[in-house]
mmCIF file of C-alpha atoms and ligand atoms in Angstrom:
data_model
loop_
_atom_site.group_PDB
_atom_site.id
_atom_site.type_symbol
_atom_site.label_atom_id
_atom_site.label_comp_id
_atom_site.label_asym_id
_atom_site.label_seq_id
_atom_site.Cartn_x
_atom_site.Cartn_y
_atom_site.Cartn_z
ATOM 1 C CA MET A 893 -3.344 -16.937 17.756
ATOM 2 C CA ILE A 894 -3.736 -14.950 14.532
ATOM 3 C CA ALA A 895 -7.438 -14.375 15.139
ATOM 4 C CA GLU A 896 -6.777 -13.135 18.687
ATOM 5 C CA ASN A 897 -3.990 -10.825 17.539
ATOM 6 C CA LEU A 898 -6.138 -9.469 14.788
ATOM 7 C CA ASN A 899 -9.196 -8.840 16.927
ATOM 8 C CA ALA A 900 -7.203 -7.159 19.654
ATOM 9 C CA PHE A 901 -5.399 -5.055 17.121
ATOM 10 C CA ARG A 902 -8.499 -4.019 15.189
ATOM 11 C CA SER A 903 -10.535 -3.119 18.228
ATOM 12 C CA ALA A 904 -7.871 -0.569 19.191
ATOM 13 C CA LEU A 905 -7.884 1.178 15.811
ATOM 14 C CA PRO A 906 -9.827 4.373 15.116
ATOM 15 C CA ASP A 907 -12.799 3.875 12.759
ATOM 16 C CA GLN A 908 -11.302 5.785 9.853
ATOM 17 C CA VAL A 909 -8.177 3.638 9.701
ATOM 18 C CA THR A 910 -8.131 0.650 7.355
ATOM 19 C CA LEU A 911 -5.909 -2.243 8.333
ATOM 20 C CA VAL A 912 -4.096 -4.019 5.533
ATOM 21 C CA ALA A 913 -2.881 -7.366 6.854
ATOM 22 C CA VAL A 914 0.556 -7.886 5.328
ATOM 23 C CA SER A 915 0.761 -11.617 4.747
ATOM 24 C CA LYS A 916 3.948 -11.912 2.658
ATOM 25 C CA THR A 917 5.861 -15.169 3.249
ATOM 26 C CA LYS A 918 2.987 -16.537 5.345
ATOM 27 C CA PRO A 919 1.191 -19.736 4.306
ATOM 28 C CA ILE A 920 -2.361 -19.855 2.936
ATOM 29 C CA GLU A 921 -3.632 -21.298 6.244
ATOM 30 C CA ALA A 922 -2.522 -18.176 8.098
ATOM 31 C CA LEU A 923 -4.396 -15.949 5.669
ATOM 32 C CA LYS A 924 -7.448 -18.185 5.904
ATOM 33 C CA GLU A 925 -7.434 -17.814 9.664
ATOM 34 C CA ALA A 926 -7.325 -14.037 9.354
ATOM 35 C CA TYR A 927 -10.058 -14.112 6.715
ATOM 36 C CA ASP A 928 -12.268 -16.227 8.947
ATOM 37 C CA ALA A 929 -11.750 -13.618 11.662
ATOM 38 C CA GLY A 930 -13.210 -11.021 9.294
ATOM 39 C CA GLN A 931 -10.116 -9.605 7.627
ATOM 40 C CA LEU A 932 -10.715 -8.683 3.962
ATOM 41 C CA ASP A 933 -7.715 -6.495 3.082
ATOM 42 C CA PHE A 934 -4.445 -8.329 2.517
ATOM 43 C CA GLY A 935 -1.082 -6.990 1.350
ATOM 44 C CA GLU A 936 1.659 -8.812 -0.515
ATOM 45 C CA ASN A 937 4.930 -7.621 -1.987
ATOM 46 C CA LYS A 938 5.644 -10.196 -4.693
ATOM 47 C CA VAL A 939 3.574 -10.715 -7.810
ATOM 48 C CA GLN A 940 3.904 -14.482 -7.995
ATOM 49 C CA GLU A 941 2.968 -14.988 -4.355
ATOM 50 C CA LEU A 942 0.089 -12.536 -4.671
ATOM 51 C CA CYS A 943 -1.338 -14.406 -7.679
ATOM 52 C CA MET A 944 -0.960 -17.788 -6.030
ATOM 53 C CA LYS A 945 -2.750 -16.652 -2.871
ATOM 54 C CA ALA A 946 -5.514 -14.827 -4.746
ATOM 55 C CA GLU A 947 -6.184 -18.004 -6.706
ATOM 56 C CA ALA A 948 -6.399 -20.101 -3.531
ATOM 57 C CA LEU A 949 -8.487 -17.792 -1.344
ATOM 58 C CA PRO A 950 -12.034 -16.365 -1.396
ATOM 59 C CA LYS A 951 -12.852 -13.824 -4.096
ATOM 60 C CA ASP A 952 -14.157 -11.116 -1.783
ATOM 61 C CA ILE A 953 -10.632 -10.409 -0.522
ATOM 62 C CA ARG A 954 -9.203 -7.035 -1.544
ATOM 63 C CA TRP A 955 -5.589 -7.578 -2.595
ATOM 64 C CA HIS A 956 -3.053 -4.816 -2.016
ATOM 65 C CA MET A 957 0.222 -4.804 -3.923
ATOM 66 C CA ILE A 958 2.647 -3.076 -1.562
ATOM 67 C CA GLY A 959 6.065 -4.088 -2.925
ATOM 68 C CA HIS A 960 8.181 -2.853 -5.793
ATOM 69 C CA LEU A 961 6.366 -3.689 -9.025
ATOM 70 C CA GLN A 962 8.159 -4.380 -12.284
ATOM 71 C CA ARG A 963 6.381 -3.221 -15.408
ATOM 72 C CA ASN A 964 6.557 -6.604 -17.098
ATOM 73 C CA LYS A 965 4.624 -8.165 -14.204
ATOM 74 C CA VAL A 966 1.687 -5.767 -14.071
ATOM 75 C CA LYS A 967 -0.297 -7.949 -16.468
ATOM 76 C CA TYR A 968 -0.470 -10.790 -13.954
ATOM 77 C CA ILE A 969 -2.202 -8.783 -11.243
ATOM 78 C CA ALA A 970 -4.223 -6.393 -13.446
ATOM 79 C CA PRO A 971 -7.292 -8.668 -13.637
ATOM 80 C CA PHE A 972 -7.957 -8.642 -9.904
ATOM 81 C CA VAL A 973 -5.706 -6.366 -7.810
ATOM 82 C CA GLY A 974 -7.605 -4.012 -5.501
ATOM 83 C CA LEU A 975 -5.055 -1.300 -4.785
ATOM 84 C CA ILE A 976 -1.451 -0.825 -5.918
ATOM 85 C CA HIS A 977 0.423 1.133 -3.230
ATOM 86 C CA SER A 978 3.814 1.080 -4.907
ATOM 87 C CA VAL A 979 3.552 3.244 -8.017
ATOM 88 C CA ASP A 980 7.012 4.745 -8.158
ATOM 89 C CA SER A 981 7.259 6.068 -11.723
ATOM 90 C CA LEU A 982 5.170 7.479 -14.564
ATOM 91 C CA ARG A 983 6.201 4.563 -16.795
ATOM 92 C CA LEU A 984 4.802 2.090 -14.280
ATOM 93 C CA LEU A 985 1.559 4.065 -14.018
ATOM 94 C CA GLN A 986 1.247 4.047 -17.813
ATOM 95 C CA GLU A 987 1.711 0.290 -17.905
ATOM 96 C CA ILE A 988 -0.927 -0.196 -15.196
ATOM 97 C CA ASN A 989 -3.264 1.992 -17.258
ATOM 98 C CA LYS A 990 -2.646 -0.151 -20.347
ATOM 99 C CA GLN A 991 -3.195 -3.468 -18.578
ATOM 100 C CA ALA A 992 -6.258 -2.135 -16.757
ATOM 101 C CA ALA A 993 -7.769 -1.139 -20.105
ATOM 102 C CA LYS A 994 -7.168 -4.644 -21.467
ATOM 103 C CA ASN A 995 -9.150 -5.973 -18.516
ATOM 104 C CA ASN A 996 -11.872 -3.356 -18.801
ATOM 105 C CA ARG A 997 -11.017 -2.070 -15.362
ATOM 106 C CA ILE A 998 -10.022 1.088 -13.584
ATOM 107 C CA ILE A 999 -7.256 0.173 -11.154
ATOM 108 C CA ASP A 1000 -6.883 2.120 -7.912
ATOM 109 C CA CYS A 1001 -3.316 3.266 -7.227
ATOM 110 C CA LEU A 1002 -1.284 5.192 -4.689
ATOM 111 C CA LEU A 1003 1.852 7.134 -5.540
ATOM 112 C CA GLN A 1004 4.697 5.880 -3.380
ATOM 113 C CA ILE A 1005 6.767 8.786 -2.116
ATOM 114 C CA ARG A 1006 10.328 8.283 -0.937
ATOM 115 C CA ILE A 1007 10.102 9.861 2.505
ATOM 116 C CA ALA A 1008 12.953 7.948 4.153
ATOM 117 C CA ASP A 1009 16.499 9.198 4.037
ATOM 118 C CA GLU A 1010 17.754 5.784 2.895
ATOM 119 C CA SER A 1011 18.605 5.266 -0.745
ATOM 120 C CA THR A 1012 17.359 1.664 -0.610
ATOM 121 C CA LYS A 1013 13.686 2.538 -0.339
ATOM 122 C CA PHE A 1014 11.714 2.761 -3.558
ATOM 123 C CA GLY A 1015 9.462 5.656 -4.385
ATOM 124 C CA MET A 1016 9.394 8.978 -6.193
ATOM 125 C CA ASN A 1017 10.263 12.359 -4.780
ATOM 126 C CA TYR A 1018 7.668 15.076 -4.217
ATOM 127 C CA ASP A 1019 8.517 16.905 -7.451
ATOM 128 C CA GLU A 1020 8.034 13.806 -9.578
ATOM 129 C CA ALA A 1021 4.706 13.204 -7.863
ATOM 130 C CA ILE A 1022 3.543 16.764 -8.567
ATOM 131 C CA LEU A 1023 4.300 16.353 -12.251
ATOM 132 C CA ILE A 1024 2.201 13.207 -12.420
ATOM 133 C CA ILE A 1025 -0.662 14.568 -10.328
ATOM 134 C CA GLU A 1026 -0.926 17.792 -12.298
ATOM 135 C CA ASN A 1027 -0.343 16.445 -15.808
ATOM 136 C CA GLU A 1028 -1.403 12.859 -16.168
ATOM 137 C CA LYS A 1029 -4.987 11.954 -16.699
ATOM 138 C CA LEU A 1030 -4.949 8.272 -17.549
ATOM 139 C CA PRO A 1031 -8.446 6.862 -18.032
ATOM 140 C CA ASN A 1032 -7.917 3.392 -16.557
ATOM 141 C CA VAL A 1033 -6.094 4.274 -13.368
ATOM 142 C CA SER A 1034 -7.510 6.153 -10.409
ATOM 143 C CA ILE A 1035 -4.982 7.720 -8.077
ATOM 144 C CA LYS A 1036 -6.481 7.521 -4.593
ATOM 145 C CA GLY A 1037 -3.653 9.038 -2.571
ATOM 146 C CA LEU A 1038 -0.161 8.368 -1.344
ATOM 147 C CA MET A 1039 2.000 5.738 0.317
ATOM 148 C CA GLY A 1040 5.220 6.174 2.239
ATOM 149 C CA MET A 1041 7.649 4.164 4.348
ATOM 150 C CA ALA A 1042 9.542 5.966 7.066
ATOM 151 C CA SER A 1043 13.247 5.510 7.743
ATOM 152 C CA PHE A 1044 14.306 2.392 9.606
ATOM 153 C CA THR A 1045 15.552 4.137 12.708
ATOM 154 C CA GLU A 1046 15.083 4.336 16.462
ATOM 155 C CA ASN A 1047 14.728 8.093 16.112
ATOM 156 C CA ARG A 1048 10.972 8.611 16.642
ATOM 157 C CA SER A 1049 11.054 12.307 15.894
ATOM 158 C CA GLN A 1050 12.638 11.656 12.519
ATOM 159 C CA ILE A 1051 9.934 9.109 11.681
ATOM 160 C CA GLN A 1052 7.293 11.568 12.821
ATOM 161 C CA ASP A 1053 8.776 14.347 10.682
ATOM 162 C CA GLU A 1054 8.661 12.104 7.621
ATOM 163 C CA PHE A 1055 5.036 11.137 8.261
ATOM 164 C CA VAL A 1056 3.917 14.699 8.976
ATOM 165 C CA LYS A 1057 5.537 15.972 5.801
ATOM 166 C CA LEU A 1058 3.792 13.307 3.725
ATOM 167 C CA HIS A 1059 0.478 14.120 5.394
ATOM 168 C CA THR A 1060 0.920 17.813 4.642
ATOM 169 C CA PHE A 1061 1.534 17.035 0.983
ATOM 170 C CA TYR A 1062 -1.484 14.711 0.966
ATOM 171 C CA GLN A 1063 -3.688 17.467 2.398
ATOM 172 C CA GLU A 1064 -2.588 19.891 -0.317
ATOM 173 C CA TYR A 1065 -4.116 17.721 -3.016
ATOM 174 C CA ARG A 1066 -6.722 15.696 -1.157
ATOM 175 C CA SER A 1067 -9.815 17.689 -2.055
ATOM 176 C CA THR A 1068 -8.961 18.788 -5.617
ATOM 177 C CA GLU A 1069 -7.815 15.293 -6.577
ATOM 178 C CA GLN A 1070 -10.550 13.561 -4.576
ATOM 179 C CA TRP A 1071 -8.072 11.436 -2.716
ATOM 180 C CA ASP A 1072 -9.142 9.311 0.220
ATOM 181 C CA THR A 1073 -6.122 7.180 1.112
ATOM 182 C CA LEU A 1074 -2.905 7.932 2.951
ATOM 183 C CA SER A 1075 -1.056 4.638 3.444
ATOM 184 C CA MET A 1076 1.608 4.924 6.094
ATOM 185 C CA GLY A 1077 2.537 2.939 9.180
ATOM 186 C CA MET A 1078 3.778 -0.619 9.778
ATOM 187 C CA SER A 1079 4.141 -2.820 12.871
ATOM 188 C CA GLY A 1080 6.812 -0.636 14.426
ATOM 189 C CA ASP A 1081 5.424 2.804 13.677
ATOM 190 C CA PHE A 1082 1.667 2.555 13.018
ATOM 191 C CA GLN A 1083 0.695 4.595 16.086
ATOM 192 C CA LEU A 1084 2.974 7.423 15.074
ATOM 193 C CA ALA A 1085 1.559 7.181 11.554
ATOM 194 C CA ILE A 1086 -2.058 7.351 12.745
ATOM 195 C CA ASP A 1087 -1.251 10.292 14.991
ATOM 196 C CA SER A 1088 0.270 11.954 11.926
ATOM 197 C CA GLY A 1089 -2.856 11.498 9.789
ATOM 198 C CA SER A 1090 -2.588 8.048 8.227
ATOM 199 C CA ASN A 1091 -5.850 6.295 7.352
ATOM 200 C CA MET A 1092 -4.380 3.039 6.056
ATOM 201 C CA ILE A 1093 -1.771 1.001 7.880
ATOM 202 C CA ARG A 1094 0.113 -2.011 6.531
ATOM 203 C CA VAL A 1095 0.820 -4.392 9.370
ATOM 204 C CA GLY A 1096 2.469 -7.793 9.096
ATOM 205 C CA SER A 1097 4.504 -9.146 11.988
ATOM 206 C CA ARG A 1098 2.182 -7.724 14.657
ATOM 207 C CA ILE A 1099 -0.581 -9.930 13.301
ATOM 208 C CA PHE A 1100 1.109 -12.962 11.820
ATOM 209 C CA GLY A 1101 4.260 -13.110 13.935
ATOM 210 C CA ALA A 1102 7.848 -12.496 12.839
ATOM 211 C CA ARG A 1103 8.916 -13.491 9.342
ATOM 212 C CA ASN A 1104 11.895 -15.780 8.763
HETATM 213 C C1 PLP B 201 6.580 -5.968 4.924
HETATM 214 C C2 PLP B 201 5.940 -4.643 4.682
HETATM 215 C C3 PLP B 201 5.062 -4.092 5.642
HETATM 216 C C4 PLP B 201 4.728 -4.743 6.979
HETATM 217 O O1 PLP B 201 5.851 -4.847 7.796
HETATM 218 P P1 PLP B 201 5.699 -5.259 9.359
HETATM 219 O O2 PLP B 201 6.855 -4.593 9.994
HETATM 220 O O3 PLP B 201 5.796 -6.747 9.390
HETATM 221 O O4 PLP B 201 4.414 -4.776 9.847
HETATM 222 C C5 PLP B 201 4.465 -2.882 5.342
HETATM 223 N N1 PLP B 201 4.700 -2.235 4.187
HETATM 224 C C6 PLP B 201 5.529 -2.741 3.243
HETATM 225 C C7 PLP B 201 5.728 -1.970 1.993
HETATM 226 C C8 PLP B 201 6.177 -3.943 3.458
HETATM 227 O O5 PLP B 201 6.998 -4.426 2.522
#
C-alpha cells in the first residue's frame, strides 16, 4: 500500500520538487517499506522518535527535522540530521552552530517563517528573518532557504496568498544567499504550494495513511 501510494505520488511530481516523506508516529516497518520503494528523504517532528528511527534504519537516509526544536535537544540530532526545517529563532540557530562544530559538521537549515494567521504555529516573522539573513554568518550552519506552513483553512485563496508571499521573499534572497530550498506544502495543500514555487513538500498522510 505504502509503496503504491509513494510511486503514484512521486511520478506525478515535477522533477525539481523533492518529496519529504513525513513518517511521524508511523512504525519502523512503514518507513522500511517506503525506503525499499526508493524513498530517501524522511521527516519527523520529535527528537526522540527521530533518533530512534535513524538508529534502526539504513544510513543513507536523509533525516529532516520538521517540528519545533528545543535548544537543549539539538545535541541529540546534530551528529546525523540532514536538514532542519524548523529554525525559528537566532538562539536556536546559534545552538545548532555550536553542536555542529562539536561534531565537525556544517548543518543545513531552513528558517521557518510564520506565514499562517494562527498564533499556534511556530516560526519567525519576516523582519526577524531579515535580521538573521543579513547579519549572522555562523560557520557551522548553512542556511539553504525557507520553510512555511499555511493556515489551516478551507480558504484556498488565503493559503495561496501565504505561499506566494513566502515565495516572493525567498526570491529576493535566493541568488545572493545561494539558497536552493523552499519547503512548503503538505498533504492538503502541496499542489497549491508547487504552483506557488515550492521545491520541497512535506507529505505524511497521503503516503502513510491518516495518523491516530
Ligand atoms: C505533520 C507535518 C507535515 C505532514 O502533514 P500531512 O498533512 O500528514 O501531510 C508537514 N509538515 C509539518 C511541519 C508537519 O508537522
